[in-house]
CSV table of C-alpha atoms in Angstrom, one decimal:
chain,number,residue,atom,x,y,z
O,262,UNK,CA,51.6,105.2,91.3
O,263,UNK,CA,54.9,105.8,93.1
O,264,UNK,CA,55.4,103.7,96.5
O,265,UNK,CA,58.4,103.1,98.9
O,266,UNK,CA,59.6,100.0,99.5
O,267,UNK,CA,62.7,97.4,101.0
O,268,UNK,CA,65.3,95.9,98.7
O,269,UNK,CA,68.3,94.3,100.0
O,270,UNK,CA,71.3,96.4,100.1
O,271,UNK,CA,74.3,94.0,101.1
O,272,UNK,CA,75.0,90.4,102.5
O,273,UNK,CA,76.3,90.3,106.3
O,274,UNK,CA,77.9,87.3,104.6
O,275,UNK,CA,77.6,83.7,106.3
O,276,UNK,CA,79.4,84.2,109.5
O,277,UNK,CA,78.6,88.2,110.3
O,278,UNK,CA,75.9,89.8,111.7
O,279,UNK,CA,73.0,91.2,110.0
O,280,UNK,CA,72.4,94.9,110.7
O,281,UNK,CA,70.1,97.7,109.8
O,282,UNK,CA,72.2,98.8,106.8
O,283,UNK,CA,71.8,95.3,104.9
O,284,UNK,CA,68.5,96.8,104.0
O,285,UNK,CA,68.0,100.1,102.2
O,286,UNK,CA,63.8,102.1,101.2
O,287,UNK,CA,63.9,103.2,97.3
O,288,UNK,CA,60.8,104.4,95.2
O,289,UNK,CA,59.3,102.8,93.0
O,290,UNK,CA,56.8,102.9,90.3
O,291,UNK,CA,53.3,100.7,90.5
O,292,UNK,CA,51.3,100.0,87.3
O,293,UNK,CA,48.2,101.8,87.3
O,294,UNK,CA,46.0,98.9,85.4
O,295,UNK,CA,45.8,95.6,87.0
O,296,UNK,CA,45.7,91.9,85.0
O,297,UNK,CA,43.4,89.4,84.9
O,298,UNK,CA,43.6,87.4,88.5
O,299,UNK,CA,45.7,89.7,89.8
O,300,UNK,CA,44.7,92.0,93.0
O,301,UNK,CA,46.3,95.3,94.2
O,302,UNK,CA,46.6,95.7,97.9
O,303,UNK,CA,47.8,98.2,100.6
O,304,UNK,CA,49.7,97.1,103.1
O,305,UNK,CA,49.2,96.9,106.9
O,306,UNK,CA,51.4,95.0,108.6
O,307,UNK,CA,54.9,93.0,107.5
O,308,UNK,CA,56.8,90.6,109.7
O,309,UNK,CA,60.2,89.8,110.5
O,310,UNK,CA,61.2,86.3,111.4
O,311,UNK,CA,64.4,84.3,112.5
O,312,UNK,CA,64.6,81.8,109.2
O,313,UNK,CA,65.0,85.1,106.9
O,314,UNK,CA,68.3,85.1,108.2
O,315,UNK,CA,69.2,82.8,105.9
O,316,UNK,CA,67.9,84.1,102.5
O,317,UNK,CA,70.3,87.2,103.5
O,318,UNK,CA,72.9,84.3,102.2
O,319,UNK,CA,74.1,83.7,98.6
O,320,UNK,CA,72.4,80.1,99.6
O,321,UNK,CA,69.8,79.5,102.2
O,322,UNK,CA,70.7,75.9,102.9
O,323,UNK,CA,67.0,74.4,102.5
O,324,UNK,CA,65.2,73.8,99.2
O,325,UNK,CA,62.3,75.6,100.3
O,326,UNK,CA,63.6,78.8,100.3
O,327,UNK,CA,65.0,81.3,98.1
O,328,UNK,CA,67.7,84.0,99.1
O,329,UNK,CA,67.2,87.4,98.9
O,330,UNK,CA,68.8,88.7,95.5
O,331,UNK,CA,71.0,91.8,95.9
O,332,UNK,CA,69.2,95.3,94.5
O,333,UNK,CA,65.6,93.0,94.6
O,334,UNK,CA,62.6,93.6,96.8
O,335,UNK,CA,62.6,91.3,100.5
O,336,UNK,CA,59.6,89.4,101.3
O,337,UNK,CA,57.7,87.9,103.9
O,338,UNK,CA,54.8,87.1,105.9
O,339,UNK,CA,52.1,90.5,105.6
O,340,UNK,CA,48.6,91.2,106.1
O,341,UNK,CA,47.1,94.0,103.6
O,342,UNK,CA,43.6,95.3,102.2
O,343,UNK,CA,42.4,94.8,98.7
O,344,UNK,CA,42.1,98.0,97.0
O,345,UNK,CA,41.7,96.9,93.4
O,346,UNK,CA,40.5,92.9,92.2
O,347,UNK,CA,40.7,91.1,88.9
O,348,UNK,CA,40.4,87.5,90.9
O,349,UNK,CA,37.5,86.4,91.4
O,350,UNK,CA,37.9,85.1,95.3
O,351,UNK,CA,38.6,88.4,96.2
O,352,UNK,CA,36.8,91.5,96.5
O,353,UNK,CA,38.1,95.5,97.3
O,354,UNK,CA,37.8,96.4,101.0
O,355,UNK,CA,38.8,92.3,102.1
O,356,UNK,CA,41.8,91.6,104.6
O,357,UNK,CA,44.3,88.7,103.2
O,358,UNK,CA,47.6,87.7,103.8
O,359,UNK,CA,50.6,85.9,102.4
O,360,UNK,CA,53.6,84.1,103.8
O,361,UNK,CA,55.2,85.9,100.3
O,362,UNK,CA,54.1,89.7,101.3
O,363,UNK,CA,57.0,92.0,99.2
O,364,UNK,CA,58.4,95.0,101.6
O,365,UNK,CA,56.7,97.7,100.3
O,366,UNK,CA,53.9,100.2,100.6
O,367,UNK,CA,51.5,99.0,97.8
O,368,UNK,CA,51.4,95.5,95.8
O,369,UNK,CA,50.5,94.1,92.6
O,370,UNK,CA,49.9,90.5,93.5
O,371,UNK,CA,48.5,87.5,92.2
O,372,UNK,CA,45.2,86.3,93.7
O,373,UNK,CA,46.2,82.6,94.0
O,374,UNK,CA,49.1,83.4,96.9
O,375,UNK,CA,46.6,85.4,99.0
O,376,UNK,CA,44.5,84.2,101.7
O,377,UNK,CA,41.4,86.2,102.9
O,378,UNK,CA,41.4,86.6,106.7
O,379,UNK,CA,38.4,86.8,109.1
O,380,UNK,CA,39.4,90.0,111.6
O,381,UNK,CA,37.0,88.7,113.6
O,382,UNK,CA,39.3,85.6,114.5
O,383,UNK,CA,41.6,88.1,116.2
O,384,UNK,CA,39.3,90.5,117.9
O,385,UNK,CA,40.3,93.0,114.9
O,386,UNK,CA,44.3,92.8,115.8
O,387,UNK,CA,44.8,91.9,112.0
O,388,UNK,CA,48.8,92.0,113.0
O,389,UNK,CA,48.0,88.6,114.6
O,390,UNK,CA,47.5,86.7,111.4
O,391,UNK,CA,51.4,87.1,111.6
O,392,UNK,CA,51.9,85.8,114.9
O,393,UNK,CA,50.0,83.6,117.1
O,394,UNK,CA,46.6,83.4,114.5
O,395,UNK,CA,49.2,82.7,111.7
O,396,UNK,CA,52.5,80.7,111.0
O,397,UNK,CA,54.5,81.1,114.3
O,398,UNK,CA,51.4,80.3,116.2
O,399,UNK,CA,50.8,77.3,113.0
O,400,UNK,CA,54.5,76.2,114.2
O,401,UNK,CA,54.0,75.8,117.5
O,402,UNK,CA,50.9,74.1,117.7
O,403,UNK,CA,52.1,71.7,114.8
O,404,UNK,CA,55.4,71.1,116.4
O,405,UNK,CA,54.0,69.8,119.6
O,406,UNK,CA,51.3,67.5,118.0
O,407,UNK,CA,53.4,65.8,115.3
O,408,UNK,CA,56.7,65.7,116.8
O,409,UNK,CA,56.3,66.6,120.6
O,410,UNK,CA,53.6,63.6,121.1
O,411,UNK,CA,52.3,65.0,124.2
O,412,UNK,CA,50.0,63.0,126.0
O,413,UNK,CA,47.2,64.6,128.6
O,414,UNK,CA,47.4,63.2,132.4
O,415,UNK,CA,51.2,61.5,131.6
O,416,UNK,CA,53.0,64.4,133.7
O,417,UNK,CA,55.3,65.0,130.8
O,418,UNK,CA,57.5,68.4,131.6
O,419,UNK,CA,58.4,70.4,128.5
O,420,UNK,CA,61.4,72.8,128.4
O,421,UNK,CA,61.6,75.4,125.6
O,422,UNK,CA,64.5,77.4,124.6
O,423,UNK,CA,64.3,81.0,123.1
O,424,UNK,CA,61.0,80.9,125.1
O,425,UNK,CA,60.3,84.6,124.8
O,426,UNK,CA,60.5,84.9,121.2
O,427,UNK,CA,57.2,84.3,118.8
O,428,UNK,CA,57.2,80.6,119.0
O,429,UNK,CA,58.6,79.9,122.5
O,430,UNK,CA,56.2,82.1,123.9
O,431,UNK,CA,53.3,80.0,122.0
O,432,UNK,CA,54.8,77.0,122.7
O,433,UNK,CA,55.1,76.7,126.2
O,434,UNK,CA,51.8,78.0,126.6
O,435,UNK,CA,50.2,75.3,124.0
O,436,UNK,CA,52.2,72.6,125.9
O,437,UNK,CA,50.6,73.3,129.1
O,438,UNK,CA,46.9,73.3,127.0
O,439,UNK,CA,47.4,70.4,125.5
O,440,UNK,CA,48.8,68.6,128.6
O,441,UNK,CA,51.9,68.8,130.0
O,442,UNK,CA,51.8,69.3,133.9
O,443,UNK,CA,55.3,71.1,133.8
O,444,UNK,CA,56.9,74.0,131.4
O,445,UNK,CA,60.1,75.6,131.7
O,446,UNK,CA,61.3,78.1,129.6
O,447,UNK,CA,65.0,79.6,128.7
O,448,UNK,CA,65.5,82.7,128.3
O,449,UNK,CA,68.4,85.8,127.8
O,450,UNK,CA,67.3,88.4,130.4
O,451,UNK,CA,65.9,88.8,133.7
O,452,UNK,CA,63.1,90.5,132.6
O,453,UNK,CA,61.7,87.9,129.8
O,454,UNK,CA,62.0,85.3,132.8
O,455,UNK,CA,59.5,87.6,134.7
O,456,UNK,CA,56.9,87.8,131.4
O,457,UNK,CA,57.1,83.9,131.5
O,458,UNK,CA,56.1,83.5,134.7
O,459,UNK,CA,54.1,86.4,135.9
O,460,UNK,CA,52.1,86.4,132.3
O,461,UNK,CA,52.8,83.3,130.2
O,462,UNK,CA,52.1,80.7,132.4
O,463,UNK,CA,55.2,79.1,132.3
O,464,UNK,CA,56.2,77.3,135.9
O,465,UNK,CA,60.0,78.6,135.9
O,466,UNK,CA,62.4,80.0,133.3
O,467,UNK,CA,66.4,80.4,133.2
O,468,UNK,CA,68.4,83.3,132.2
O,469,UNK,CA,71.3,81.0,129.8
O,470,UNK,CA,73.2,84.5,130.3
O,471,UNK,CA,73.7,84.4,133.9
O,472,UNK,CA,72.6,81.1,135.3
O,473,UNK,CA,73.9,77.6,135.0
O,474,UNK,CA,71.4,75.8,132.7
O,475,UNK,CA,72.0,72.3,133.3
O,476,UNK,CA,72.2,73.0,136.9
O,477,UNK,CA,69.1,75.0,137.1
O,478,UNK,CA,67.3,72.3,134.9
O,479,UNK,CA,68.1,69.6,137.2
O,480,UNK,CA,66.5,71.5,140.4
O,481,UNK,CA,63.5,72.8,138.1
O,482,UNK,CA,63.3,69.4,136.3
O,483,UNK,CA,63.3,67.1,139.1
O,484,UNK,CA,61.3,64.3,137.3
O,485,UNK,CA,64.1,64.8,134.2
O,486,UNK,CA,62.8,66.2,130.5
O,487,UNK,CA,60.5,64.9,128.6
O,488,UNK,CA,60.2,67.0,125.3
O,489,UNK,CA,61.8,70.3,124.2
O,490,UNK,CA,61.4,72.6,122.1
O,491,UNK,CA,64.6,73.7,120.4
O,492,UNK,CA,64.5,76.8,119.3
O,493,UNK,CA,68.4,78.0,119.8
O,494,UNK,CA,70.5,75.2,119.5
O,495,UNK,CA,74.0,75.3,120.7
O,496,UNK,CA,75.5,74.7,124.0
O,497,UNK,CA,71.7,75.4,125.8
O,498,UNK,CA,69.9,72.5,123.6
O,499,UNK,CA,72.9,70.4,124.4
O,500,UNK,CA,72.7,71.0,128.8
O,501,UNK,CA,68.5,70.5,128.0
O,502,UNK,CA,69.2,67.1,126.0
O,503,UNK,CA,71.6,65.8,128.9
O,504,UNK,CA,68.4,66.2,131.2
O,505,UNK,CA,66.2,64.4,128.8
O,506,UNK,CA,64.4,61.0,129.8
O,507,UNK,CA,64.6,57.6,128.0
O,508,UNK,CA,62.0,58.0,124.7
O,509,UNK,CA,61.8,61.4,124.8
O,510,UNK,CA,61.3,63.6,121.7
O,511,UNK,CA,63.5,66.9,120.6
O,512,UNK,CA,60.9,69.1,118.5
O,513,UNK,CA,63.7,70.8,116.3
O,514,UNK,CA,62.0,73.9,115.6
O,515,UNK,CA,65.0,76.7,115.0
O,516,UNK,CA,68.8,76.7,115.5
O,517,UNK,CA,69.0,80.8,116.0
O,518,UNK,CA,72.1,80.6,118.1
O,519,UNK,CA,73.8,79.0,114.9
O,520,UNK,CA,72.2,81.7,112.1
O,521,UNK,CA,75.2,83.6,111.8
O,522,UNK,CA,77.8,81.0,111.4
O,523,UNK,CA,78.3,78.9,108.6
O,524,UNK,CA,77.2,75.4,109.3
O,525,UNK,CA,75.1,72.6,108.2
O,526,UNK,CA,71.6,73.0,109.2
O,527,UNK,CA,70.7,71.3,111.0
O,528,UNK,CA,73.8,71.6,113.0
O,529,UNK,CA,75.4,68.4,114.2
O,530,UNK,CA,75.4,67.4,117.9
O,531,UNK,CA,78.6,66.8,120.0
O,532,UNK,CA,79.5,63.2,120.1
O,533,UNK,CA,78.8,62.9,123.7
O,534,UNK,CA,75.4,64.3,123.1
O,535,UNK,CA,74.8,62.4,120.4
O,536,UNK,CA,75.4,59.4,122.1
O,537,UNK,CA,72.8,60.7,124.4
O,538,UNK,CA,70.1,60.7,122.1
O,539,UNK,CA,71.1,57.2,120.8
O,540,UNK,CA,71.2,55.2,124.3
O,541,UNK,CA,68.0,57.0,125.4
O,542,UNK,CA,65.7,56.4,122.4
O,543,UNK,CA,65.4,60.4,121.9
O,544,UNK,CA,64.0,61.4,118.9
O,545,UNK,CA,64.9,64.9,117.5
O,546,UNK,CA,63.2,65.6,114.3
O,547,UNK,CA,63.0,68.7,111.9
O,548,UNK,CA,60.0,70.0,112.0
O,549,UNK,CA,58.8,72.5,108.8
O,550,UNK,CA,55.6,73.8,109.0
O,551,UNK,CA,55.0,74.0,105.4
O,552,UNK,CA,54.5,70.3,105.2
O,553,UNK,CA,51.7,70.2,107.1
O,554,UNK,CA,49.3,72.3,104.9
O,555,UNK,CA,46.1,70.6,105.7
O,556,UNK,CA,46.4,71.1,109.5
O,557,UNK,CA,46.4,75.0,108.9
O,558,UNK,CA,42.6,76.0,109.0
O,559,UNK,CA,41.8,73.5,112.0
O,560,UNK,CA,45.1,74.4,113.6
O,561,UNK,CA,44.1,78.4,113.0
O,562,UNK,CA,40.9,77.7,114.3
O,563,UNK,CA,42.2,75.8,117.2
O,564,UNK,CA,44.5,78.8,118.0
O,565,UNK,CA,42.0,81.2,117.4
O,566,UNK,CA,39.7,79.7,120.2
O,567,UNK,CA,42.5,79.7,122.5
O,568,UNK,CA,43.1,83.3,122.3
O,569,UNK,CA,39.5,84.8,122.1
O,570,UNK,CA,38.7,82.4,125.3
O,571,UNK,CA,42.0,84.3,127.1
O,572,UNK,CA,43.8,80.7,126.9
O,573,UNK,CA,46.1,81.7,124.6
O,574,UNK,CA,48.3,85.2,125.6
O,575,UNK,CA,49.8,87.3,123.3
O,576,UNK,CA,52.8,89.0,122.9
O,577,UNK,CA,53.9,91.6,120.2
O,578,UNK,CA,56.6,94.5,119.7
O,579,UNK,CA,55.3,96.6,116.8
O,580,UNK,CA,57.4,99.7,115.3
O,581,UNK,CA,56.1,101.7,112.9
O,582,UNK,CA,57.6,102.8,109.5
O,583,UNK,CA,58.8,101.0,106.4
O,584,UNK,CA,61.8,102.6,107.0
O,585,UNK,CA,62.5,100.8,110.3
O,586,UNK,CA,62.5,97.4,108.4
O,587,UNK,CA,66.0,97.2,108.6
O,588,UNK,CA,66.0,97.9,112.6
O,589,UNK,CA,63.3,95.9,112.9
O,590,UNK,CA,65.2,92.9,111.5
O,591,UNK,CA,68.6,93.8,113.3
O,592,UNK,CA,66.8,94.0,116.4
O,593,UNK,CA,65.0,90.8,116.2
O,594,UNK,CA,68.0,89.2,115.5
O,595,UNK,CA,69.6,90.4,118.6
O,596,UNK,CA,67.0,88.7,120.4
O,597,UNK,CA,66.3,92.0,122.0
O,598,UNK,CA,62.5,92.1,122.1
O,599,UNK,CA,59.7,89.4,123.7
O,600,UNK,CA,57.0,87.9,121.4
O,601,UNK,CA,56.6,89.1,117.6
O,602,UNK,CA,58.5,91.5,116.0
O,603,UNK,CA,55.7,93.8,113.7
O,604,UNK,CA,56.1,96.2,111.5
O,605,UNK,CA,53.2,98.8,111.0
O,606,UNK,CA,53.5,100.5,106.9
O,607,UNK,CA,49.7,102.0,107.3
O,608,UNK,CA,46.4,101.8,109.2
């Protein structure tokens, strides 16, 4: 069986900038017979995320990922059919996904890294299970309860950074369900600080490219921070962490503003800031989702719930074509879209 798919076609190296042409489509060739706990599957939907811009390095940094190897097949986060099964979970014609989805048209995978999917959890947008029914929307909710410690009726406010990307978008709206009485979202353009407000929910949202952060925090903030949600890092986390109140908690989600240059992750604070954190009792933690494993069916369902009772908004760009993989990454790099970035390969 002959399919298309995504291997990696050059390194943007440490401090450049990815772009489309890092990626190139090939053929290639797909046994016909299946093994013994293996499952074929077509795929529907692959997703393109801010951490893979670190496997595009030689070294990713973290221990729980492993870089993209040059002339190899990228990988992901997918949701596909099961055409063909030797493992005895799964049957032809069931939906499943896996946070290790290869870029291509058709896979050979084994059984044990697939997780069957209930369509009916999304209202039948299977593209979800990548987004806010999935890890993003895993991320955010975690986040908040294990390192946010958000507590109903304290009129904590909540300030989120890259609040218009996957998990921003989540996160302020989870923070408002479970209990803060204030969220404020930063943004890059006019137009995402609309979506935030208008649709989102969120109470007010900066534009970092034209506004004054610190100043706009301080009249939007007026009772001081309480918890962010750092999705950018950089000179925007540091203005948020000068308005944050004593015992407050930094939910160290993502560092994208830092991605593309080579630096520790995560990246260390400026003296004064960290001196900040210090005489203020301000926790700011790494969060990885990955370690919390048994939270993901009760956090799925929880998410779930949310969206099907209109709770919970989404947000998704979708482009179709394996062949846009590439664009799809350099454009979600460039912070150029709001919510997920999908990629439809077939219906």
């Amino acid at each position: 069986m002959i399919i298309q798919r995504v291997v990696l076609n050059s390194r943007p190296g440490k401090n450049g900038t990815p772009a489309a042409e890092n990626f190139r489509v090939e053929e290639a060739t797909l046994p016909d017979q299946i093994s013994e706990g293996q499952v074929r599957v077509r795929t529907l939907y692959l997703s393109v995320d801010p951490y893979m811009r670190c496997r595009l390095n030689e070294e990713t940094g973290v221990d729980y990922l492993k870089p993209w190897q040059l002339s190899q097949v990228t990988d992901g986060g997918g949701v596909g059919i099961v055409e063909e099964s030797k493992y005895a979970h799964l049957s032809e014609g069931d939906f499943v996904t896996s946070f290790s989805w290869p870029w291509q048209t058709r896979a050979i995978l084994d059984g044990e890294i697939l997780e069957k999917v209930t369509p009916q959890l999304v209202d039948g947008h299977l593209s979800y299970f990548l987004g806010a029914i999935g890890m993003p929307g895993l991320t955010s909710l975690l986040g908040i309860k294990e390192k946010g410690h958000v507590t109903a009726g304290s009129n904590q406010t909540m300030v989120v950074s890259g609040a218009a990307g996957c998990c921003g978008s989540l996160a302020g709206q989870i923070a408002r369900l479970e209990g803060c009485s204030r969220v404020v979202g930063i943004c890059g353009t006019d137009e995402k600080r609309s979506v935030l407000v208008s649709e989102l929910g969120f109470d007010a949202a900066v534009n970092y490219r034209t506004e004054d952060v610190e100043g706009q925090l301080r009249d939007l903030c007026p009772a001081g921070v309480d918890v962010y949600f750092d999705n950018v890092g950089g000179s925007v986390s540091d203005a948020v962490i000068r308005q944050m109140n004593e015992n407050g908690h930094v939910v160290l989600c993502g560092q994208i503003s830092q991605y593309n240059r080579d630096v520790p992750y995560p990246p260390q604070l400026p003296p004064a800031v960290e001196a900040i954190l210090k005489e203020r009792n301000i926790t700011r933690e790494r969060f990885t989702v990955l370690n919390y494993r048994d939270k993901f069916d009760s956090g799925i369902l929880q998410l779930s719930r949310w969206f099907r009772e209109g709770k919970l908004k989404v947000k998704e760009t979708v482009i179709n074509g394996l062949e846009n993989m590439g664009a799809a990454f350099q454009s979600m790099m460039t912070g150029g879209n709001i919510g997920k970035q999908i990629v439809r390969i077939s219906d």
